[in-house]
Tab-separated table of C-alpha atoms (C1' of nucleotides) and ligand atoms in Angstrom:
chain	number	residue	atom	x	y	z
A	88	UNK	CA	26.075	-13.863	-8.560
A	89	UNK	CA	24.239	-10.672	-6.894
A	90	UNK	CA	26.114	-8.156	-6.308
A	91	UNK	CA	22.817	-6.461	-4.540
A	92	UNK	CA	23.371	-9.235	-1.629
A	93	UNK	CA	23.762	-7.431	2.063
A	94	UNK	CA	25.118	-9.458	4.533
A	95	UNK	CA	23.232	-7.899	7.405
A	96	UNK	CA	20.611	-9.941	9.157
A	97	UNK	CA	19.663	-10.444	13.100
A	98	UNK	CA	21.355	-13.753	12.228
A	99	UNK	CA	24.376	-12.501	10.399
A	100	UNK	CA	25.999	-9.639	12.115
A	101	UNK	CA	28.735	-7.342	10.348
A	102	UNK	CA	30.109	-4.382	10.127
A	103	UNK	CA	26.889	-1.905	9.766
A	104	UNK	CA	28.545	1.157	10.522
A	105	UNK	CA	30.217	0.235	6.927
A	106	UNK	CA	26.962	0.189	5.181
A	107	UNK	CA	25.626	3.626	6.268
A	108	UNK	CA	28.725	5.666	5.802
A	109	UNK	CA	29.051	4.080	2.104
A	110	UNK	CA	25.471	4.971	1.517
A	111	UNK	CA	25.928	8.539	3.049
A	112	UNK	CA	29.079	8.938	0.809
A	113	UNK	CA	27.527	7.340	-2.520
A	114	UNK	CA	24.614	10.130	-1.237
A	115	UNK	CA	26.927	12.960	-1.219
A	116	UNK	CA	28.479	11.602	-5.097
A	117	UNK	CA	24.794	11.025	-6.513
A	118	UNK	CA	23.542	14.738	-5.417
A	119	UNK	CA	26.453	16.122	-6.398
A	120	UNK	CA	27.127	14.646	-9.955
A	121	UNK	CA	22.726	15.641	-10.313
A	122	UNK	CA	23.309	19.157	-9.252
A	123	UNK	CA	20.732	18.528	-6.306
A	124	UNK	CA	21.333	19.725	-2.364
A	125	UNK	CA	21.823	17.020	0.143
A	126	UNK	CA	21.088	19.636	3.010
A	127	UNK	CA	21.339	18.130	7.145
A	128	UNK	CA	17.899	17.146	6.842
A	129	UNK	CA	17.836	15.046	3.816
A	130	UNK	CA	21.183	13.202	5.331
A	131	UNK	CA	19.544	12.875	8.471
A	132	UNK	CA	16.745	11.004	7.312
A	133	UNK	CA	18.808	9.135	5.027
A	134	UNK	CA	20.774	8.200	7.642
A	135	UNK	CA	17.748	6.690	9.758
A	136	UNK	CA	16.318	5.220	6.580
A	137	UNK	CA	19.508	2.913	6.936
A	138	UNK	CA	20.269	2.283	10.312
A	139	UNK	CA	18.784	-1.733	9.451
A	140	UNK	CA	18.403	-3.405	6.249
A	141	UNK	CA	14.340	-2.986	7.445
A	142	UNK	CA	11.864	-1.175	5.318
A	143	UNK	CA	11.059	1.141	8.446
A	144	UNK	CA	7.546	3.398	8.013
A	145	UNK	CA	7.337	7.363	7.765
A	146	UNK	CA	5.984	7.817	11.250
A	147	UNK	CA	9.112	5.513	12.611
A	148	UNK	CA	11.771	8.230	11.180
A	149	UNK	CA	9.530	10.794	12.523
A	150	UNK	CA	9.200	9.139	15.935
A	151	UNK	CA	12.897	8.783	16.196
A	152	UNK	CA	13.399	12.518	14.816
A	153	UNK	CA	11.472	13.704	17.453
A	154	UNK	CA	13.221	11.697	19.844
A	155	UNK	CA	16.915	13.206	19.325
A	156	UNK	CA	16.102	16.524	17.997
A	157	UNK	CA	13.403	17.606	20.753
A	158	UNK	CA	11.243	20.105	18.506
A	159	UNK	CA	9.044	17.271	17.634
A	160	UNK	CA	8.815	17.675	13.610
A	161	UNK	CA	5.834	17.367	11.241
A	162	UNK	CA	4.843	14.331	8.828
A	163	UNK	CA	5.749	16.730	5.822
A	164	UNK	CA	9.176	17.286	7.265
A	165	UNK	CA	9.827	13.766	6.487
A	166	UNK	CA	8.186	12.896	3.686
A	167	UNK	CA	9.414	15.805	1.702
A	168	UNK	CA	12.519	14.420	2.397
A	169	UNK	CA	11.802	10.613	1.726
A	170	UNK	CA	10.235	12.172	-1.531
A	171	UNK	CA	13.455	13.773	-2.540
A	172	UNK	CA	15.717	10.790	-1.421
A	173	UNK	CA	13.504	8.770	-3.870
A	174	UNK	CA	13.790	11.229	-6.884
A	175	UNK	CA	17.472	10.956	-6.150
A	176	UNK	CA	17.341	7.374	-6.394
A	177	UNK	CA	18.925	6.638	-2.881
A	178	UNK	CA	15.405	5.038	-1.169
A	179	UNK	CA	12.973	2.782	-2.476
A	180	UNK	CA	9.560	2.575	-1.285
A	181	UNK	CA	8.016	-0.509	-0.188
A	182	UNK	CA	3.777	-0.274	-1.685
A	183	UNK	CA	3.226	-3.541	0.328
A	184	UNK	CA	4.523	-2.070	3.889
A	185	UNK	CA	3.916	1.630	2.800
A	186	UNK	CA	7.469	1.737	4.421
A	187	UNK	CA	11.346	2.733	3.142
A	188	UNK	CA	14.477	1.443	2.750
A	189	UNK	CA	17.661	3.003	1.549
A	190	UNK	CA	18.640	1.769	-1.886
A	191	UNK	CA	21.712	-0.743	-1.986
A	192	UNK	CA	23.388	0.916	-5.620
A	193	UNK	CA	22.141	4.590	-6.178
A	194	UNK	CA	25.241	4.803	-8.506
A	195	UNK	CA	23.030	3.958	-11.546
A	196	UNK	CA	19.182	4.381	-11.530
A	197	UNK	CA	16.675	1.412	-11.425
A	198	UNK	CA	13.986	0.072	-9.780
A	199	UNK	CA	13.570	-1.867	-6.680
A	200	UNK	CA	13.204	-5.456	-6.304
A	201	UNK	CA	12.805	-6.965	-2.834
A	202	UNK	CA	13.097	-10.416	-1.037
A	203	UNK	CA	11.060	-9.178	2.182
A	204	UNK	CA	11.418	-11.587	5.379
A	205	UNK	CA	8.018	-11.954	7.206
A	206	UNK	CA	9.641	-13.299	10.437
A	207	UNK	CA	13.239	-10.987	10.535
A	208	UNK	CA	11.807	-8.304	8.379
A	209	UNK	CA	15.217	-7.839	6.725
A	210	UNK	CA	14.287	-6.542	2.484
A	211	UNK	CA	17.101	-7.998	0.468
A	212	UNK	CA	17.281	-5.424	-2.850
A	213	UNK	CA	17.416	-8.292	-5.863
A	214	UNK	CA	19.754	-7.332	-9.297
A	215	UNK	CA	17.529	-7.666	-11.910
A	216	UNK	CA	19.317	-9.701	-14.518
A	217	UNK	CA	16.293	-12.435	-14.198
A	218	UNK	CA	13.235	-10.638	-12.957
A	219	UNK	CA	13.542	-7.642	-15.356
A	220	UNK	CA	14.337	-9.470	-18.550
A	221	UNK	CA	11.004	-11.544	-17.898
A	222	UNK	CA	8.693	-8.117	-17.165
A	223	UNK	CA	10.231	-6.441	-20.487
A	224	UNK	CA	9.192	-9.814	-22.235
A	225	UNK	CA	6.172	-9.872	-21.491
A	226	UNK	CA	5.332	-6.053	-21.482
A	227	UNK	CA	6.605	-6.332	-25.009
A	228	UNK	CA	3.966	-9.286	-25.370
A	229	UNK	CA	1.448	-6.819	-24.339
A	230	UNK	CA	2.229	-4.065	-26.238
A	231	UNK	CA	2.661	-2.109	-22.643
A	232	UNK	CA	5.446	0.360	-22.037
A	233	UNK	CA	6.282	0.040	-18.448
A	234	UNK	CA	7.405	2.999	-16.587
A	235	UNK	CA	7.633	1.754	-12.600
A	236	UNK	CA	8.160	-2.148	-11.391
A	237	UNK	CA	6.361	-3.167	-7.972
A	238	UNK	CA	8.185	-6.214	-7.053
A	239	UNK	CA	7.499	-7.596	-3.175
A	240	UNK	CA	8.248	-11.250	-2.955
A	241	UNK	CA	7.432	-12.023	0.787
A	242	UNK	CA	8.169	-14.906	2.443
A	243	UNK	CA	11.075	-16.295	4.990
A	244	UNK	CA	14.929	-15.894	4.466
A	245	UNK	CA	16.920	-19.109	5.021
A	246	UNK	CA	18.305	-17.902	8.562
A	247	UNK	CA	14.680	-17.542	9.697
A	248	UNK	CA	13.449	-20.749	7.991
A	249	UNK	CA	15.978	-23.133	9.348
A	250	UNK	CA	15.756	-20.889	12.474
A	251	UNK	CA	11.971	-22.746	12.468
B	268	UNK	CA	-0.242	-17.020	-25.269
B	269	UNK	CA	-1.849	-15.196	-22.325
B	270	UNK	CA	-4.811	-16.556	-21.187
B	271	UNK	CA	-5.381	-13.976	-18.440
B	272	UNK	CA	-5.691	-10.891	-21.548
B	273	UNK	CA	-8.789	-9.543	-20.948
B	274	UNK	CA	-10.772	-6.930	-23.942
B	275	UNK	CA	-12.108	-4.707	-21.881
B	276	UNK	CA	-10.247	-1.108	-22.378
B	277	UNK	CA	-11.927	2.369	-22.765
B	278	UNK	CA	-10.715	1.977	-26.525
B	279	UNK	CA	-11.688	-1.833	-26.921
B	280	UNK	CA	-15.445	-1.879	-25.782
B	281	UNK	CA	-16.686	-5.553	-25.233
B	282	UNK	CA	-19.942	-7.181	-23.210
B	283	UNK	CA	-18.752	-6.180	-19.901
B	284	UNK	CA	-22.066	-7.951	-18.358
B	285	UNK	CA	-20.638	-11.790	-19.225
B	286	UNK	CA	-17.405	-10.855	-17.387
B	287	UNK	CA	-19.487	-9.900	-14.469
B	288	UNK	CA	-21.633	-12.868	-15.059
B	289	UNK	CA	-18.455	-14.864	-15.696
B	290	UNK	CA	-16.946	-13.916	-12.396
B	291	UNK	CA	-20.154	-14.447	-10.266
B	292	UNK	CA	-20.483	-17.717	-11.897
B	293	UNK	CA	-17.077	-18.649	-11.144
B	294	UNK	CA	-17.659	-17.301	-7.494
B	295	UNK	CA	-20.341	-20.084	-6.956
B	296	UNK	CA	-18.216	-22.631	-7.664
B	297	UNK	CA	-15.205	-21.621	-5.797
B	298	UNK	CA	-17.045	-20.912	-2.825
B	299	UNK	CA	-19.317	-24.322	-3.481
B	300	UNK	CA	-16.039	-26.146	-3.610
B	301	UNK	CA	-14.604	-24.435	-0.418
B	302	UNK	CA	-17.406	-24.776	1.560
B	303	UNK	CA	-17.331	-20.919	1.986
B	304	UNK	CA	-20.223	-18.711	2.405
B	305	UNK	CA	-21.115	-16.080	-0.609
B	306	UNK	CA	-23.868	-14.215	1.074
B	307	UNK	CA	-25.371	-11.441	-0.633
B	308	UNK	CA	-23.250	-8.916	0.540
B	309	UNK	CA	-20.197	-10.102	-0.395
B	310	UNK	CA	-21.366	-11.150	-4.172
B	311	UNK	CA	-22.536	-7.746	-4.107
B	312	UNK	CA	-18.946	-6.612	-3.519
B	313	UNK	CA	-17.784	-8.698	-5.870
B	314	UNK	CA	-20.483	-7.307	-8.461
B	315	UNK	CA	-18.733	-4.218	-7.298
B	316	UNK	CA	-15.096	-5.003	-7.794
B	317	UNK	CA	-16.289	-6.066	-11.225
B	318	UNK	CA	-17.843	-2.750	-12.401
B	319	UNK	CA	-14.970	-2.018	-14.466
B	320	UNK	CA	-11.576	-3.457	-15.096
B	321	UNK	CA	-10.361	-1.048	-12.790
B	322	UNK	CA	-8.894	-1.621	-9.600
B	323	UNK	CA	-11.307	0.296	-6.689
B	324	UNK	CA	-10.779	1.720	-3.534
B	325	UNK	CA	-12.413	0.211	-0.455
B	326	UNK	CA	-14.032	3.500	0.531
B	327	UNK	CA	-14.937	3.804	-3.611
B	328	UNK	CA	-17.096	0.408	-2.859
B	329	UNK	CA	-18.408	1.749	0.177
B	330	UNK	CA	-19.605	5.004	-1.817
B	331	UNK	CA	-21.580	2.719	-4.499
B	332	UNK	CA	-22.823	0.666	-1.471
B	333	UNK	CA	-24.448	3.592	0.427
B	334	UNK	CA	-25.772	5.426	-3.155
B	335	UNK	CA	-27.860	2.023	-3.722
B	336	UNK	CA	-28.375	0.791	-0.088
B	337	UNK	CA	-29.944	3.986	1.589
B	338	UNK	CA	-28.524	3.191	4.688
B	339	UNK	CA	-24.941	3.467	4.374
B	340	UNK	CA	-22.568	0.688	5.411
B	341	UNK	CA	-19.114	1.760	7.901
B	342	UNK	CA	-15.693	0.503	6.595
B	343	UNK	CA	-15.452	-2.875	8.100
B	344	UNK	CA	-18.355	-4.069	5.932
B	345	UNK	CA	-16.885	-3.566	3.064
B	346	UNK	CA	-13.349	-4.614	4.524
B	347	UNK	CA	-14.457	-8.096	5.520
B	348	UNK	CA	-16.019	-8.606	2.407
B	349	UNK	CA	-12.831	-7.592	0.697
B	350	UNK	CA	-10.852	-9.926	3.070
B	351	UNK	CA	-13.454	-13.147	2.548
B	352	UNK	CA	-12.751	-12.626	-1.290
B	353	UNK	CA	-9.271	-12.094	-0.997
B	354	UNK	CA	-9.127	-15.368	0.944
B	355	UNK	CA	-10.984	-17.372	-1.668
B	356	UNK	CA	-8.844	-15.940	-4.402
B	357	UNK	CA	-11.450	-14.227	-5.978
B	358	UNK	CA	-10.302	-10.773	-5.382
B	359	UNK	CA	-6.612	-9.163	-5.635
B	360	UNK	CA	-5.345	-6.048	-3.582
B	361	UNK	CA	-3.357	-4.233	-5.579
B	362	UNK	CA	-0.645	-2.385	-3.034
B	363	UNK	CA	0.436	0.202	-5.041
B	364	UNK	CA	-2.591	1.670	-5.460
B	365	UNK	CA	-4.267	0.760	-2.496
B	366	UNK	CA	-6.925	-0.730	-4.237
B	367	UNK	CA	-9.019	-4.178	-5.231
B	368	UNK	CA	-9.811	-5.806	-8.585
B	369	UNK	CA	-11.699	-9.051	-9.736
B	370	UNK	CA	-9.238	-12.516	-10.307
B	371	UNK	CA	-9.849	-13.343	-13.253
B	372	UNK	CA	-9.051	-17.002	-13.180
B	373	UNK	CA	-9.923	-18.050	-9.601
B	374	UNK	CA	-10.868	-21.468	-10.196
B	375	UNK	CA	-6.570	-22.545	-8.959
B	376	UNK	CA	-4.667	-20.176	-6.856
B	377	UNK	CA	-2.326	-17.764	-7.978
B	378	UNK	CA	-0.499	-14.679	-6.588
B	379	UNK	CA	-1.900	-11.496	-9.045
B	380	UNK	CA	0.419	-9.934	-11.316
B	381	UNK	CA	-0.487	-7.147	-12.990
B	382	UNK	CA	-0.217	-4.779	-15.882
B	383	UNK	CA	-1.585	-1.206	-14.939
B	384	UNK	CA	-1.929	1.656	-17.486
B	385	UNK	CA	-1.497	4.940	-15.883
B	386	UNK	CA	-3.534	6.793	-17.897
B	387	UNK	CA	-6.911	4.966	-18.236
B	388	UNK	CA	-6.384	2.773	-15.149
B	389	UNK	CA	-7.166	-0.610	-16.687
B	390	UNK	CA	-4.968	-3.355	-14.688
B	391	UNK	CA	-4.216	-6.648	-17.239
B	392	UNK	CA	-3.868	-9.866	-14.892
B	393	UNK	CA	-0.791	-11.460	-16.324
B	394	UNK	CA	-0.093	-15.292	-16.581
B	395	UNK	CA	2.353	-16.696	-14.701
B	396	UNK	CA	4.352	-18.096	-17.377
B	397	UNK	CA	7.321	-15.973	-17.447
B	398	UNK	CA	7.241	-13.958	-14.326
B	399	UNK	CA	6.873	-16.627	-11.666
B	400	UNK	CA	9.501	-18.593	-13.079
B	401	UNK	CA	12.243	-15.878	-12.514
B	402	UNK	CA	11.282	-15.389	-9.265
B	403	UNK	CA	11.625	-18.966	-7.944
B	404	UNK	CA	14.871	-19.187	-9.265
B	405	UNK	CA	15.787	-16.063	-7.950
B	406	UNK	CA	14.422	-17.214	-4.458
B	407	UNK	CA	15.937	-20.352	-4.684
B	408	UNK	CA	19.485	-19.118	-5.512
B	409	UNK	CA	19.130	-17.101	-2.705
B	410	UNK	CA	17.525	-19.722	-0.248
B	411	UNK	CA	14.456	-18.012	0.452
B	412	UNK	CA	11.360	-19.477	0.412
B	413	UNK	CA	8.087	-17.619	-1.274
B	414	UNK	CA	4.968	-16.998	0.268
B	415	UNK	CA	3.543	-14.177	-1.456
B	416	UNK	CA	4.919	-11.990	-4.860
B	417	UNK	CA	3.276	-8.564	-5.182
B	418	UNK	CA	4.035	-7.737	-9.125
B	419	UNK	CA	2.643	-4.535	-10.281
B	420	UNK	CA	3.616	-2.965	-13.812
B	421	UNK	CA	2.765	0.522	-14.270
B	422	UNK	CA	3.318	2.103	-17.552
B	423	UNK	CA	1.055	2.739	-20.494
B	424	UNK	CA	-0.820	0.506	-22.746
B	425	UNK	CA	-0.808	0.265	-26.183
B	426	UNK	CA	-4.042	2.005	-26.786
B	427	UNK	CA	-3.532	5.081	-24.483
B	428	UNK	CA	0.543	5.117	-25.895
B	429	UNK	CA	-0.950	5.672	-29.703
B	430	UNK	CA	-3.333	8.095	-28.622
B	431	UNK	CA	-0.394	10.307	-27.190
C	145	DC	C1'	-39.959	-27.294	15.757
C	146	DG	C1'	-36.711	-24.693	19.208
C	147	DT	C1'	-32.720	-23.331	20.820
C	148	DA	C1'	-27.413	-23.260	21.597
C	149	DG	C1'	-23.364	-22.110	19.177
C	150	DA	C1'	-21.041	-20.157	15.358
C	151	DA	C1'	-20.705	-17.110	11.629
C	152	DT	C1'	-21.911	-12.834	9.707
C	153	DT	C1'	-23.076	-8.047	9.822
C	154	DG	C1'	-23.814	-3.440	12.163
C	155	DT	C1'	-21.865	0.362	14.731
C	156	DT	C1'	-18.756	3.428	17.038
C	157	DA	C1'	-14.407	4.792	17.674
C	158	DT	C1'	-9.717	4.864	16.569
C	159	DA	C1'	-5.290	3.914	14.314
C	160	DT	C1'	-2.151	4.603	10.518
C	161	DA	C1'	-0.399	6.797	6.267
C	162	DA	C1'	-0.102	10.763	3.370
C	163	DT	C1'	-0.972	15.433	1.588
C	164	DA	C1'	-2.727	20.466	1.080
C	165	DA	C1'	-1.912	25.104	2.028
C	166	DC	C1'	0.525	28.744	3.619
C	167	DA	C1'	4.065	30.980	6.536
C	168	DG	C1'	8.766	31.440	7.793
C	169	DT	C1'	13.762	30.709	6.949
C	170	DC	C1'	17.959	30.053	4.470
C	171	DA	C1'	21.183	29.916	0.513
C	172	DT	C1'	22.925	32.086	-3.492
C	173	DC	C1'	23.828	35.503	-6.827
C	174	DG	C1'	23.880	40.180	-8.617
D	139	DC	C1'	23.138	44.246	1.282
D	140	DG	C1'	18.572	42.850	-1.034
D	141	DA	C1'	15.824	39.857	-4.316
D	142	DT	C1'	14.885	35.369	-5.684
D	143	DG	C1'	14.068	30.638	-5.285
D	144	DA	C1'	14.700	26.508	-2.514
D	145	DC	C1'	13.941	24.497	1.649
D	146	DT	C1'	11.647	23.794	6.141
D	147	DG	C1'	8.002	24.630	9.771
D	148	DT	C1'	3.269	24.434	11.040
D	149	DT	C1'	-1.623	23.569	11.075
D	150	DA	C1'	-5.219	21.222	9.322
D	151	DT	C1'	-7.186	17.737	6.673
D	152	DT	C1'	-7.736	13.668	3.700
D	153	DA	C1'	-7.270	8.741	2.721
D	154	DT	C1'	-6.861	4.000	4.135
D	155	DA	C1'	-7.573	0.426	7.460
D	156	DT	C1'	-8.637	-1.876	11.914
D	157	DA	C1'	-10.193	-2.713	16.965
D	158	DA	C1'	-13.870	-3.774	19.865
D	159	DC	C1'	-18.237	-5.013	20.890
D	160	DA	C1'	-23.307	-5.364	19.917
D	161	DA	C1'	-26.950	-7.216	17.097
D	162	DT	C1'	-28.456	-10.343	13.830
D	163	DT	C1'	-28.699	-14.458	11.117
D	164	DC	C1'	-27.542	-19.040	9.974
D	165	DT	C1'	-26.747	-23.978	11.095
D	166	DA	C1'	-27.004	-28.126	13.376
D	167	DC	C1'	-28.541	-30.854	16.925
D	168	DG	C1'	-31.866	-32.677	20.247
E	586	ZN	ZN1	24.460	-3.280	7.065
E	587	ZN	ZN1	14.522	-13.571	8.062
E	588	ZN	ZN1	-15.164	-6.830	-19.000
E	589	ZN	ZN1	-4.472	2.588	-21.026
DNA sequence: CGTAGAATTGTTATATAATAACAGTCATCG
DNA sequence: CGATGACTGTTATTATATAACAATTCTACG
């Protein structure tokens, strides 16, 4: 099956606090096996980046940085640290919300694929044992080396559908 | 093969005027069919999003617009445009680069997926043939129901890749 | 025709997302 | 210690998109 499948969802409650101190943890292994500096910041924002299985925007983290730390940071604060978590491989970037999400296996790089609920909002991170197989096939068609895969399936997650 | 593979590349010149005569064609009948309105605005849009095989910025459109118009148009002219086309299928937004390029096979409805060199810019329109396919069955195993699928290849083409 | 109603376009202002440029601070190593 | 490079702070600006309302144009009906 998918190993990539997250249980969390406004109907399916569990144990987040789980999910964000794995990802902080697999953070601390994946900077430290690339020689790269996880400083407070970076874990910080990391840390907000998961606190829901929601792609959440630049200007959210920022919002709720200013909130706690009451020297209301700047947008570069943030994004230079969204840019490094996604050189590091631990957030993906959502082009069709220009929002973030933290990335459900850093262990090994790849890119992002995303179920995205329209009504819950939750973005479930697909393997790619189907999807990618069919994008190398026909890139190969093509003759096109692909470097970066955008793929955003929208729509409505069962909980939400029968919800309706 | 791929019906969607279009000549047009910096390296493969072809008669760029019978795609744009292709497309407005095509937009006549779509819009016939719908009952939709193509003033002249928005087929001049489209003439636009058809200058190349490019994808084009909104505010790149707008620029052309007020060069030939004399009396330049604001945003939301050029927005609503972009959204009637978009609604009639004859235009896709391309999310990862913020940017719009001609269908080219409007006459059925299709979600855009998309090949896009990152060197000369030229975005292929794929088929649906093998792509689609792994995403319903993805979807389906995980019992969620497609609305939309943003698919956007970046890489290199086979021209600009020899040339390097 | 002539005009009411709807659709389209114009216009001003604003919201939202991201980056440039440079100054200050901190970590690390000799 | 300093010197160096990495990181963060700060200000300003650019890029993308939309809200709100006014003016115009089209369409259909009497
Ligand atoms: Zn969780
Ligand atoms: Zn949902
Ligand atoms: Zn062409
Ligand atoms: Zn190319």
């Amino acid at each position: 099956m998918n190993k990539f499948v997250l249980p969390e969802h406004p109907h399916c409650p569990h144990d987040h606090s789980q999910c964000v101190s794995d990802a902080l943890s697999a953070a601390e292994q994946v900077c430290e096996r690339a020689g790269a500096r996880l400083t407070a910041l970076r874990k910080r924002v990391l840390e907000l980046v998961w606190q829901s299985h929601r792609p959440l925007g630049a200007y959210d983290l920022l919002e709720t940085l200013a909130r706690e730390d009451d020297r209301r940071p700047a947008p570069p604060t943030v994004y230079r640290a969204l840019d490094f978590l996604q050189e590091q491989g631990l957030v993906h970037r959502i082009a069709s919300l220009n929002a973030f999400i933290g990335c459900a296996s850093p262990e090994h790089t790849h890119q992002g694929h995303f179920l995205i609920c329209r009504n819950c909002r939750v973005a479930i991170e697909l393997d790619q044992s189907l999807i990618h197989p069919a994008i190398a096939k026909v890139a190969d068609q093509m003759d096109f080396s692909v470097e970066a895969e955008t793929v955003e399936i929208a729509g409505l997650c069962s909980q939400c559908r029968e919800a309706a």
